[in-house]
Amino acid sequence: MTLKSTIARATAKSAYWFLHTILHRGGTSLPGKLAVSIDPNILTTIQKDFDLVIVTGTNGKTLTTALITRVLEAGGYTVITNPSGSNMVQGITGTLVTTKIKPSPNGKKPIAVLEVDEANVETIAAAIKPKMFVLTNLFRDQLDRYGEIYTTYDKIIAGINHAPEAVVLANGDSPIFLRGDFPNKRKYFGFNHIQAADYQPEVAPINTDGILSPTDDSVLTYDFITYANLGKYFSATDDFARPKLQYQVTHVDTLTPRYSTFNIDGTPLRIEIGGLYNIYNALTAFAVGREFNVTPEQIKTAFESNAQIFGRQEAIKVEDKDVTIVLIKNPVGTNSVIDMMKTEKDDFSLLTLLNANYADGIDTSWIWDAEFEKLHDTNMKAVATGGERYQDLRVRLKMAGFPDQAVYEDLKQIVTAIKAFPTRKVYIAATYTAMLQLREQLGAAGYIKGGF
Amino acid sequence: MTDYNISVAHLYGNLMNTYGDYGNIIALTYYAKQIGVSVNYQLVSLGDHFDNENFDFVLFGGGQDYEETIVAKDLKNKAQQIKQYIENDGPLLAVCGGFQLLGHYMVMANGQKVDGIGVMDHYTTNMHDQKLTVLNDKRLTGNIVIKNNDTDETYHGFENHQGRTFLGAGERALGTVVSGNGNNGMDKTEGVIYRNVYGSYFHGPIFTRNGNLAKRVLATALSRKYPEIDWTDKLNQIETETF
Ligand SMILES: [Zn+2]
């Protein structure tokens, strides 16, 4: 370690200490910024202390990263990871330079598992040669901020090209990941839970993107679709098809809003969160674990003994109501949430909240690509809309065939809204800043404690 | 049971539907249903034949640059039929990329020039065009309000485009920009009207937030198919969603 990097690290650590202990403020961006300003090569300097796994993609990064962390820890590794939300360069640098890295109990090199924003993959990969890139999925996501999926993938490839030795472990169910010119070894995970006799070849619905064959840009056909553009695809015009999967979900037993049970490569598993999309997150963590020689039994234990990490879907009690809060931010995520609601056996009510601040995405047009019409296939008994853009949602749901809605223009009425529902179970689907406001209201009313 | 129906073609709906464009069909269907009209939806995509006589309304949405280049190649095969549809006063809504590809050409952000089918007279350069006098190298992103000078209607939406479109002879704007940027940020025009073709950069999608325009286009489509009925009068009796 050079003197410069030692000073950079020490400065970042004291800044972190000052922010957290004295000012009680979270965040690792400022320490990261300070460290880089003292030693621009700080990341390169510290890379020899650990192996790096980069997790990137549109949906599910945070939970997947948390799961991988627990899985690797169960396998005896010391793991460094970044807190949710600080997935850009400054925050990641801050995390890496302020964490004291202990040796792994299993004697192997510690592993840094980092959730990295798609646009920041190249910077991180250029500085610290990763051992592995984990690609979860690529969907349209707030195009006003992130741009188009092929452009996003190009940015990821630019990062991959900095580390030709790294393994690219990708979701094989996503055709876009078969694209890209890079020499790296590729491995795939995906779903194989449907028997060939039950295949029902279909094309993806029109609100799906990323469905073109990388060979001739024809529209792909799927033997089955799990959700969005994910599934077992093939080309009708040539012999392009989904690649061989190294890790696969072989069986899905139960899907409920609260948990799922399924098999990966013969190991029966259970996760304490609903939604098929979360099985993908578990599959990803399983695949990474196996790549680092964590045993299936250890992975199973990691999932079962860490139920609290599935907390992104938050369950709270408001008087006699069982309230589940879910974040929505793009069409695929919202459709997945609606699919999960289809597995709800009890009657429920739904409150949808839409804001259009920067963190939500300022373009609300995506709500028209979310299939709210599918709510007709659920046990939903009442629906209400709110948030700063309640008008957009009100009309969206009205045109989806839900003319009777309670409309809450002001989030201060949130507790009233929840209590007014006719069912005991209540789901709240909110965009990011609407969720923050919601939490503030619920906190003020004493239904949740602490910050976010 | 409805006595009347219209057939809707969604041009490249599986590739050009990036900003909720399908919402325009949801809105059209919503109003149609209330006056006893059903809507038959048909996706017309790569390799499919588009027969101009089969449709009463056409939606051509926007896509990602990558898909747009693939659509542009296929579109040439449909150009003749689309031209006939337009010249026969067929109602069409073209959004963003769809709007651009009906014109002579468009230039993408990376400078790649993509041929349109030139069935309309506008053309689209990119944000790096040297002739721009404002907002060079910037995307035009944000809320937008325009006023339709023919009808005095006001339309609300959201725009997000790097392309700069300039209208040609025989084309007039869908509206004059009240706030926001519009076609090119320079001449206060937004979108296009040519015969019964409406083009726009509005996401939102335009028919969902501007029920007045949705009803107007629906009335045009219905009057063309069932001229004996006063559709405008029927539509005036149902509630309009505008926000
Ligand atoms: Zn657009």
XYZ file of C-alpha atoms and ligand atoms in Angstrom:
696
model
C 0.000 0.000 0.000
C 1.326 3.428 -0.923
C 1.464 6.323 1.487
C -1.137 8.119 -0.594
C -3.576 5.240 -0.452
C -2.980 4.812 3.274
C -3.828 8.461 3.817
C -6.826 8.193 1.466
C -8.137 5.222 3.380
C -7.575 6.809 6.768
C -9.307 9.998 5.684
C -12.280 8.108 4.305
C -12.555 6.098 7.508
C -12.502 9.150 9.741
C -15.029 10.893 7.494
C -17.240 7.817 7.725
C -16.832 7.725 11.497
C -17.615 11.425 11.758
C -20.720 11.145 9.584
C -22.088 8.065 11.280
C -21.070 8.480 14.901
C -21.191 12.236 15.322
C -23.762 13.367 12.773
C -25.749 10.098 12.705
C -26.019 10.265 8.958
C -25.855 7.271 6.695
C -24.199 7.048 3.346
C -20.758 6.192 2.089
C -20.571 8.616 -0.820
C -18.670 11.403 0.924
C -15.938 9.161 2.360
C -15.606 7.618 -1.111
C -15.305 11.012 -2.714
C -12.633 12.065 -0.207
C -10.594 8.899 -0.704
C -10.640 9.279 -4.484
C -9.636 12.930 -4.254
C -6.560 12.006 -2.238
C -5.672 8.897 -4.231
C -7.427 8.475 -7.589
C -6.049 4.915 -7.784
C -7.343 3.884 -4.394
C -9.584 1.143 -5.807
C -6.742 -0.431 -7.754
C -4.551 -0.361 -4.669
C -6.953 -2.168 -2.388
C -8.075 -4.805 -4.881
C -5.530 -7.393 -3.790
C -7.319 -7.722 -0.439
C -10.363 -9.502 -1.905
C -12.033 -11.105 -4.911
C -14.760 -9.018 -6.466
C -18.192 -10.143 -7.617
C -20.230 -7.494 -9.433
C -24.009 -7.899 -9.418
C -25.846 -5.821 -11.982
C -29.128 -5.714 -13.879
C -32.467 -3.943 -13.642
C -34.621 -5.641 -11.035
C -33.709 -7.558 -7.909
C -30.097 -6.411 -7.497
C -30.428 -5.525 -3.832
C -32.059 -8.736 -2.651
C -29.795 -10.842 -4.861
C -26.704 -9.158 -3.449
C -27.941 -9.716 0.086
C -28.660 -13.373 -0.660
C -25.265 -13.949 -2.273
C -23.643 -12.379 0.788
C -25.418 -14.783 3.161
C -24.714 -17.754 0.923
C -20.993 -17.022 0.726
C -20.835 -16.370 4.460
C -22.482 -19.746 5.016
C -19.668 -21.184 2.930
C -17.078 -19.716 5.276
C -16.109 -16.593 3.357
C -15.629 -13.142 4.780
C -17.864 -10.951 2.648
C -17.825 -7.207 2.115
C -20.921 -5.723 0.570
C -22.420 -2.323 -0.153
C -25.570 -1.114 1.541
C -28.632 -0.930 -0.701
C -28.811 2.319 -2.586
C -25.091 3.092 -2.669
C -24.466 1.286 -5.901
C -22.672 4.049 -7.762
C -18.938 4.700 -7.843
C -18.596 7.054 -4.855
C -20.705 4.910 -2.559
C -18.923 1.720 -3.552
C -15.507 3.272 -3.076
C -16.660 4.489 0.306
C -17.782 0.995 1.279
C -14.548 -0.616 0.190
C -12.159 1.844 1.790
C -13.980 2.099 5.100
C -14.517 -1.626 5.726
C -11.914 -3.528 7.717
C -11.389 -6.818 5.909
C -10.870 -9.853 8.154
C -9.509 -13.135 6.780
C -12.106 -15.722 5.702
C -12.838 -18.477 8.235
C -12.449 -21.014 5.404
C -8.947 -19.757 4.652
C -9.875 -18.479 1.204
C -9.667 -14.896 -0.020
C -12.465 -12.626 1.244
C -15.068 -11.678 -1.361
C -16.552 -8.290 -2.077
C -20.090 -8.695 -3.417
C -21.180 -5.406 -4.863
C -24.493 -4.322 -6.274
C -23.417 -2.015 -9.093
C -25.624 0.348 -11.046
C -25.510 -0.680 -14.718
C -23.910 2.580 -15.808
C -21.154 2.275 -13.180
C -20.005 -1.247 -14.036
C -17.248 -0.046 -16.340
C -15.644 2.360 -13.851
C -15.610 -0.247 -11.100
C -14.423 -3.068 -13.374
C -11.653 -0.905 -14.805
C -10.326 -0.146 -11.331
C -10.755 -3.559 -9.690
C -10.635 -6.549 -12.000
C -13.673 -8.590 -10.888
C -13.586 -12.362 -10.562
C -17.192 -12.593 -11.631
C -19.976 -10.567 -13.253
C -23.476 -11.595 -12.268
C -26.149 -10.406 -14.713
C -29.706 -10.657 -13.364
C -32.022 -9.230 -16.021
C -32.453 -6.174 -18.235
C -35.819 -4.523 -18.469
C -37.012 -1.126 -19.422
C -36.596 0.981 -16.344
C -37.372 4.664 -16.158
C -35.929 5.533 -19.532
C -35.757 9.175 -18.598
C -32.859 8.164 -16.320
C -31.380 4.921 -17.574
C -31.782 4.919 -21.331
C -32.492 1.929 -23.499
C -31.733 -1.686 -22.656
C -29.303 -2.308 -25.517
C -27.374 0.829 -24.564
C -27.384 -0.324 -20.951
C -26.074 -3.732 -21.984
C -23.320 -2.083 -24.026
C -22.206 -0.283 -20.868
C -22.078 -3.559 -18.974
C -20.071 -5.161 -21.807
C -17.591 -2.284 -21.670
C -17.025 -3.280 -18.053
C -16.751 -6.978 -18.842
C -14.099 -6.208 -21.438
C -11.869 -4.819 -18.686
C -11.715 -8.245 -17.060
C -11.483 -11.006 -19.689
C -10.509 -13.523 -16.993
C -13.746 -13.008 -15.063
C -16.603 -15.484 -15.347
C -19.845 -13.994 -16.649
C -22.646 -15.718 -14.789
C -25.848 -14.625 -16.495
C -29.552 -15.275 -16.497
C -29.837 -17.628 -19.471
C -33.583 -17.014 -19.634
C -32.887 -13.467 -20.838
C -32.070 -13.487 -24.573
C -30.152 -10.202 -24.428
C -27.384 -11.843 -22.392
C -26.556 -14.061 -25.349
C -25.414 -10.946 -27.140
C -22.115 -9.168 -26.716
C -18.615 -9.594 -27.952
C -16.292 -10.582 -25.101
C -13.881 -13.471 -24.579
C -14.981 -14.321 -21.043
C -16.205 -17.690 -19.980
C -20.028 -17.602 -19.798
C -22.238 -19.645 -17.527
C -26.018 -19.557 -17.358
C -28.782 -20.152 -14.873
C -32.514 -20.312 -15.556
C -35.820 -22.117 -15.185
C -36.488 -25.641 -16.390
C -39.540 -26.417 -14.306
C -41.868 -27.291 -17.166
C -41.819 -30.631 -18.943
C -41.341 -30.620 -22.706
C -44.781 -32.215 -23.128
C -46.325 -29.134 -21.508
C -44.601 -26.530 -23.661
C -47.014 -24.052 -25.209
C -44.975 -22.075 -27.718
C -45.852 -18.381 -27.640
C -44.385 -14.977 -28.347
C -43.998 -12.441 -25.571
C -46.856 -9.965 -25.016
C -46.477 -6.628 -26.788
C -45.420 -4.708 -23.716
C -42.235 -6.784 -23.476
C -38.919 -5.667 -24.892
C -35.614 -7.380 -25.527
C -37.257 -10.195 -27.475
C -35.139 -10.181 -30.639
C -32.827 -13.010 -31.625
C -29.157 -11.957 -31.499
C -28.526 -13.859 -34.710
C -30.954 -12.249 -37.156
C -33.126 -9.902 -35.103
C -36.251 -11.958 -35.656
C -38.852 -12.059 -32.878
C -38.181 -15.026 -30.595
C -40.675 -17.748 -29.699
C -40.805 -19.196 -26.162
C -41.575 -22.783 -25.126
C -42.604 -21.134 -21.888
C -42.296 -17.679 -20.375
C -41.659 -17.256 -16.665
C -42.285 -13.527 -16.765
C -41.553 -10.552 -19.037
C -38.838 -11.510 -21.552
C -37.571 -14.426 -19.471
C -38.087 -18.050 -20.395
C -37.061 -20.854 -22.711
C -36.769 -19.241 -26.097
C -35.832 -20.307 -29.577
C -35.677 -18.749 -32.991
C -38.182 -19.794 -35.652
C -35.800 -18.713 -38.414
C -32.533 -20.420 -37.423
C -31.111 -22.734 -34.769
C -30.594 -20.098 -32.098
C -32.061 -21.189 -28.753
C -31.575 -20.763 -25.048
C -28.134 -22.069 -24.057
C -27.474 -25.007 -21.796
C -28.090 -24.051 -18.184
C -25.484 -24.821 -15.527
C -27.905 -24.057 -12.692
C -31.630 -24.507 -12.962
C -34.897 -24.360 -11.104
C -36.226 -27.827 -11.775
C -39.476 -27.615 -9.891
C -41.771 -24.946 -8.453
C -44.027 -26.275 -5.677
C -45.828 -23.422 -3.968
C -46.209 -19.778 -4.833
C -47.851 -17.624 -2.189
C -47.551 -13.910 -1.462
C -45.475 -14.686 1.655
C -43.199 -17.566 0.640
C -42.257 -19.896 -2.199
C -40.978 -23.463 -2.273
C -39.039 -24.880 -5.210
C -36.110 -27.067 -6.246
C -32.785 -25.986 -7.659
C -30.705 -28.816 -9.102
C -32.422 -31.293 -6.821
C -32.170 -29.247 -3.620
C -35.576 -28.353 -2.103
C -35.586 -24.722 -0.984
C -37.923 -22.254 0.652
C -37.704 -18.462 0.685
C -39.769 -16.191 2.889
C -40.940 -13.885 0.153
C -43.568 -14.245 -2.543
C -43.234 -13.786 -6.272
C -41.685 -15.927 -8.971
C -39.204 -13.153 -9.661
C -37.721 -13.663 -6.222
C -37.017 -17.296 -7.076
C -34.739 -15.907 -9.778
C -32.915 -13.943 -7.078
C -32.503 -17.117 -5.047
C -31.365 -19.026 -8.133
C -28.755 -16.368 -8.840
C -27.425 -16.595 -5.289
C -27.418 -20.393 -5.519
C -25.404 -20.252 -8.754
C -22.845 -17.836 -7.317
C -22.534 -19.946 -4.178
C -21.918 -23.116 -6.166
C -19.306 -21.304 -8.286
C -17.460 -20.568 -5.030
C -17.887 -24.161 -3.849
C -20.529 -23.469 -1.233
C -22.508 -26.709 -0.785
C -26.250 -26.917 -1.550
C -26.847 -27.711 2.136
C -24.995 -24.571 3.202
C -27.018 -22.537 0.708
C -30.252 -24.007 2.013
C -29.226 -23.090 5.545
C -28.311 -19.577 4.402
C -31.803 -19.044 2.958
C -33.622 -20.539 5.924
C -31.692 -18.851 8.717
C -31.911 -15.355 7.239
C -35.641 -14.852 6.824
C -35.329 -11.176 7.755
C -33.368 -10.269 4.623
C -36.446 -10.812 2.533
C -37.757 -7.653 4.158
C -38.136 -5.527 1.111
C -41.755 -6.486 0.989
C -42.701 -5.112 4.280
C -45.527 -6.378 6.464
C -47.006 -4.087 9.117
C -50.106 -3.924 11.215
C -52.441 -0.904 11.109
C -55.137 -1.542 13.725
C -56.814 -4.729 12.492
C -55.362 -4.501 8.982
C -52.476 -6.657 7.746
C -50.646 -4.321 5.436
C -47.986 -5.404 2.929
C -45.974 -2.657 1.282
C -44.271 -3.250 -2.064
C -42.144 -0.969 -4.182
C -43.083 -0.477 -7.814
C -40.914 1.368 -10.298
C -41.288 -0.089 -13.774
C -43.736 -2.214 -15.814
C -42.008 -5.554 -15.266
C -41.724 -5.030 -11.526
C -45.351 -3.979 -11.294
C -46.534 -6.922 -13.373
C -44.565 -9.234 -11.097
C -46.260 -7.723 -8.071
C -49.668 -8.219 -9.719
C -48.709 -11.833 -10.510
C -47.871 -12.272 -6.848
C -51.289 -10.866 -5.901
C -52.840 -13.555 -8.079
C -51.429 -16.074 -5.588
C -53.218 -14.343 -2.676
C -55.966 -16.693 -1.493
C -57.692 -14.200 0.807
C -59.719 -11.149 -0.115
C -57.600 -8.051 -0.187
C -57.613 -4.357 -1.027
C -55.007 -2.445 -2.969
C -53.759 1.081 -2.528
C -51.550 2.302 -5.369
C -49.396 5.397 -4.937
C -47.648 7.195 -7.770
C -45.150 10.024 -7.562
C -43.031 11.349 -10.403
C -40.018 12.844 -8.701
C -36.521 12.118 -9.972
C -36.123 8.964 -7.886
C -39.477 7.631 -9.100
C -38.825 8.431 -12.754
C -40.430 11.642 -13.964
C -42.175 9.956 -16.880
C -45.321 8.187 -15.676
C -46.169 6.607 -19.030
C -44.872 3.226 -17.827
C -48.065 2.654 -15.845
C -49.761 1.998 -19.188
C -47.415 -0.924 -19.794
C -48.218 -2.454 -16.444
C -51.130 -4.857 -16.749
C -53.510 -3.590 -14.089
C -56.242 -5.385 -16.030
C -54.902 -8.622 -14.504
C -56.163 -7.466 -11.105
C -59.543 -8.739 -12.301
C -58.073 -12.243 -11.897
C -57.298 -11.723 -8.211
C -59.327 -11.635 -5.002
C -59.053 -7.862 -4.888
C -62.207 -6.361 -3.397
C -61.362 -2.654 -3.398
C -58.815 -0.390 -4.971
C -57.718 3.130 -4.127
C -55.246 5.523 -5.703
C -53.077 8.282 -4.343
C -49.767 10.097 -4.525
C -48.761 13.273 -6.291
C -49.768 11.744 -9.643
C -52.986 10.164 -8.408
C -54.756 11.403 -11.540
C -52.632 9.232 -13.814
C -53.304 6.175 -11.697
C -56.971 6.949 -11.248
C -57.485 7.049 -15.012
C -55.222 4.040 -15.575
C -57.294 1.932 -13.190
C -60.577 3.328 -14.426
C -59.670 2.355 -17.980
C -58.562 -1.054 -16.671
C -62.164 -1.544 -15.588
C -62.098 -0.314 -11.983
C -64.496 2.638 -12.003
C -65.085 2.630 -8.261
C -62.014 3.906 -6.512
C -61.345 5.931 -3.455
C -58.924 8.682 -4.458
C -56.499 10.184 -1.930
C -54.892 13.337 -3.192
C -53.001 13.856 0.041
C -50.822 11.186 1.621
C -51.728 12.564 5.043
C -54.947 10.602 4.600
C -53.078 7.340 4.313
C -54.094 5.858 7.635
C -57.701 6.796 6.910
C -57.354 5.126 3.524
C -56.079 1.889 5.021
C -58.782 1.791 7.673
C -61.512 2.454 5.119
C -60.808 -0.704 3.151
C -63.358 -3.519 3.486
C -60.799 -6.315 3.813
C -58.365 -7.297 6.545
C -55.504 -7.727 4.063
C -54.238 -4.596 2.396
C -51.494 -4.236 -0.183
C -49.836 -0.916 -0.842
C -47.870 -0.596 -4.069
C -45.905 2.645 -4.146
C -43.148 4.288 -6.133
C -39.971 5.203 -4.295
C -40.676 8.697 -2.983
C -44.327 7.846 -2.380
C -43.092 4.999 -0.215
C -40.869 7.357 1.762
C -43.818 9.688 2.337
C -46.004 6.750 3.244
C -43.482 5.528 5.789
C -43.271 8.982 7.269
C -47.041 9.064 7.723
C -47.160 5.571 9.188
C -44.253 6.454 11.454
C -45.942 9.627 12.674
C -49.074 7.627 13.421
C -46.989 5.138 15.401
C -47.469 2.104 13.150
C -43.820 1.758 12.256
C -40.735 2.613 14.230
C -37.415 4.061 13.227
C -36.147 5.422 9.967
C -35.662 3.900 6.597
C -73.042 -7.327 -27.698
C -72.169 -4.308 -29.688
C -73.557 -3.478 -33.080
C -70.553 -1.557 -34.300
C -66.869 -2.287 -34.388
C -63.630 -0.850 -35.616
C -60.416 -2.632 -36.522
C -57.202 -1.286 -35.101
C -53.723 -2.059 -36.386
C -50.843 -1.692 -33.957
C -47.820 -1.314 -36.202
C -44.827 -3.135 -34.717
C -46.536 -3.082 -31.347
C -44.123 -5.737 -30.043
C -41.095 -3.616 -30.935
C -42.373 -0.042 -30.879
C -44.236 0.267 -27.611
C -41.642 1.734 -25.364
C -43.495 4.423 -23.492
C -46.890 2.958 -22.863
C -48.071 3.648 -26.399
C -50.556 0.813 -26.115
C -52.334 3.048 -23.604
C -53.682 4.951 -26.592
C -55.564 1.837 -27.641
C -56.737 1.254 -24.071
C -58.190 4.781 -24.067
C -59.760 4.449 -27.504
C -61.337 1.148 -26.486
C -62.566 2.679 -23.235
C -64.499 5.440 -25.035
C -65.668 3.161 -27.843
C -67.158 0.678 -25.401
C -69.298 3.362 -23.776
C -71.000 4.142 -27.086
C -71.526 0.513 -28.031
C -68.514 0.062 -30.290
C -66.093 -2.823 -29.953
C -62.458 -2.667 -30.995
C -60.692 -5.485 -32.820
C -56.983 -5.295 -32.134
C -54.379 -6.625 -34.494
C -50.623 -6.560 -34.160
C -48.922 -5.945 -37.509
C -45.190 -6.583 -37.135
C -42.045 -7.766 -38.934
C -42.889 -9.708 -42.078
C -46.651 -9.193 -41.708
C -48.668 -7.720 -44.556
C -50.462 -4.449 -43.849
C -53.592 -4.113 -45.973
C -54.845 -0.532 -45.876
C -58.459 -1.539 -46.444
C -58.604 -3.699 -43.336
C -58.241 -1.002 -40.744
C -60.167 1.904 -39.279
C -57.406 3.147 -36.999
C -53.646 2.639 -36.915
C -51.244 3.188 -34.015
C -47.536 3.453 -34.716
C -45.651 3.931 -31.453
C -42.117 4.733 -30.423
C -39.314 2.325 -29.733
C -35.763 2.029 -28.634
C -33.146 3.034 -31.211
C -32.076 -0.563 -31.756
C -35.563 -1.834 -32.529
C -36.266 1.258 -34.603
C -33.487 0.430 -37.072
C -34.929 -3.061 -37.531
C -38.447 -1.724 -37.970
C -37.216 0.866 -40.490
C -35.999 -1.898 -42.818
C -39.264 -3.848 -42.661
C -41.383 -0.717 -42.965
C -40.286 -0.219 -46.572
C -42.353 -3.267 -47.532
C -45.442 -1.697 -46.019
C -44.819 1.842 -47.295
C -47.140 1.684 -50.297
C -50.096 0.393 -48.289
C -49.497 2.896 -45.487
C -49.387 5.724 -48.006
C -52.693 4.603 -49.478
C -54.211 4.344 -46.028
C -53.147 7.900 -45.224
C -54.210 9.356 -48.576
C -57.603 7.651 -48.185
C -58.024 9.678 -44.970
C -57.420 6.744 -42.647
C -56.975 7.883 -39.025
C -53.535 7.197 -37.644
C -51.689 8.146 -34.486
C -47.906 8.110 -34.710
C -45.851 8.639 -31.581
C -42.185 9.505 -31.322
C -40.277 6.948 -33.464
C -43.421 6.118 -35.424
C -43.925 9.811 -36.142
C -40.295 10.107 -37.272
C -40.335 7.043 -39.538
C -43.371 8.248 -41.506
C -41.246 11.205 -42.604
C -38.198 11.308 -44.856
C -35.496 10.322 -42.400
C -34.352 10.479 -38.815
C -30.918 10.812 -37.290
C -30.281 8.907 -34.080
C -28.234 10.239 -31.163
C -25.106 8.435 -32.381
C -25.387 10.116 -35.770
C -26.737 7.099 -37.638
C -29.186 8.231 -40.299
C -32.200 5.989 -40.712
C -34.488 6.249 -43.743
C -38.146 6.840 -43.093
C -40.742 5.928 -45.686
C -41.428 9.517 -46.698
C -45.194 9.147 -46.820
C -45.254 12.458 -44.965
C -43.105 15.501 -45.545
C -41.273 16.035 -42.231
C -37.717 15.043 -41.388
C -35.825 14.550 -38.156
C -32.268 15.512 -37.308
C -30.579 14.872 -33.976
C -29.649 16.914 -30.953
C -26.161 17.506 -32.347
C -27.509 19.197 -35.497
C -25.361 22.317 -36.136
C -28.395 24.238 -37.346
C -30.062 24.122 -33.939
C -30.173 27.491 -32.268
C -31.270 26.249 -28.839
C -30.677 23.315 -26.501
C -27.880 21.828 -28.579
C -26.766 18.341 -27.478
C -29.643 18.109 -25.010
C -32.572 15.731 -24.883
C -35.923 17.474 -24.746
C -37.376 15.989 -21.605
C -40.190 17.121 -19.358
C -43.822 18.003 -19.066
C -45.362 19.712 -22.050
C -48.569 21.606 -22.760
C -49.717 22.503 -26.269
C -52.719 24.168 -27.825
C -54.426 22.824 -30.942
C -55.016 25.934 -33.043
C -57.820 24.329 -35.082
C -59.936 23.353 -32.127
C -58.586 25.470 -29.252
C -58.124 22.261 -27.259
C -55.236 22.057 -24.809
C -53.208 18.815 -24.536
C -50.994 17.725 -21.630
C -48.188 15.227 -21.781
C -44.577 14.334 -21.238
C -41.861 14.517 -23.869
C -38.514 12.743 -23.920
C -36.697 12.774 -27.241
C -33.354 13.705 -28.674
C -34.621 13.907 -32.282
C -35.515 17.305 -33.742
C -38.382 17.142 -36.202
C -39.124 19.824 -38.785
C -42.493 19.850 -40.519
C -42.788 19.959 -44.294
C -45.164 21.402 -46.861
C -48.814 20.557 -46.270
C -48.177 19.627 -42.664
C -49.332 21.652 -39.711
C -48.520 21.184 -36.055
C -50.774 19.207 -33.756
C -50.418 22.184 -31.486
C -48.452 25.254 -30.542
C -46.179 24.814 -27.561
C -47.500 26.588 -24.470
C -44.820 25.139 -22.202
C -42.130 22.576 -22.985
C -40.135 22.111 -26.180
C -42.106 20.345 -28.920
C -40.790 19.109 -32.254
C -37.449 20.862 -32.212
C -37.389 23.385 -29.372
C -37.200 26.197 -31.907
C -40.392 26.809 -33.848
C -43.033 26.211 -31.133
C -44.616 23.374 -33.102
C -45.479 20.058 -31.501
C -46.491 17.019 -33.487
C -48.213 17.040 -36.820
C -51.610 16.931 -38.431
C -51.867 15.789 -42.026
C -55.233 14.597 -43.326
C -56.348 12.281 -40.489
C -52.837 11.528 -39.308
C -51.832 12.801 -35.891
C -48.171 12.675 -34.940
C -46.721 13.589 -31.560
C -43.812 13.230 -29.178
C -46.189 12.884 -26.255
C -45.751 10.014 -23.924
C -48.340 9.863 -21.342
C -49.887 8.413 -23.598
C -51.643 11.236 -25.439
C -55.136 9.683 -25.670
C -55.185 8.718 -22.007
C -54.525 12.213 -20.730
C -56.357 14.030 -23.500
C -59.757 12.456 -23.882
C -60.832 15.286 -26.167
C -58.314 14.210 -28.809
C -59.095 10.510 -28.283
C -62.780 11.174 -28.887
C -62.079 13.339 -31.920
C -60.015 10.613 -33.569
C -62.513 7.931 -32.600
C -65.329 9.970 -34.149
C -63.287 10.330 -37.341
C -62.686 6.581 -37.537
C -66.342 5.767 -36.890
C -67.732 8.385 -39.280
C -65.530 6.988 -42.012
C -66.922 3.505 -41.471
C -70.497 4.331 -40.422
C -71.218 7.766 -41.959
C -74.965 7.596 -41.273
C -74.522 8.048 -37.516
C -73.644 11.224 -35.607
C -70.741 9.822 -33.596
C -69.564 13.165 -32.297
C -72.923 13.696 -30.670
C -72.797 10.256 -29.057
C -69.280 10.851 -27.772
C -70.212 14.256 -26.399
C -72.600 12.532 -24.035
C -69.915 10.568 -22.213
C -67.393 11.843 -19.712
C -63.977 12.933 -20.987
C -60.817 12.230 -19.004
C -58.378 15.108 -19.152
C -55.686 15.886 -16.663
Zn -40.544 8.897 -27.103
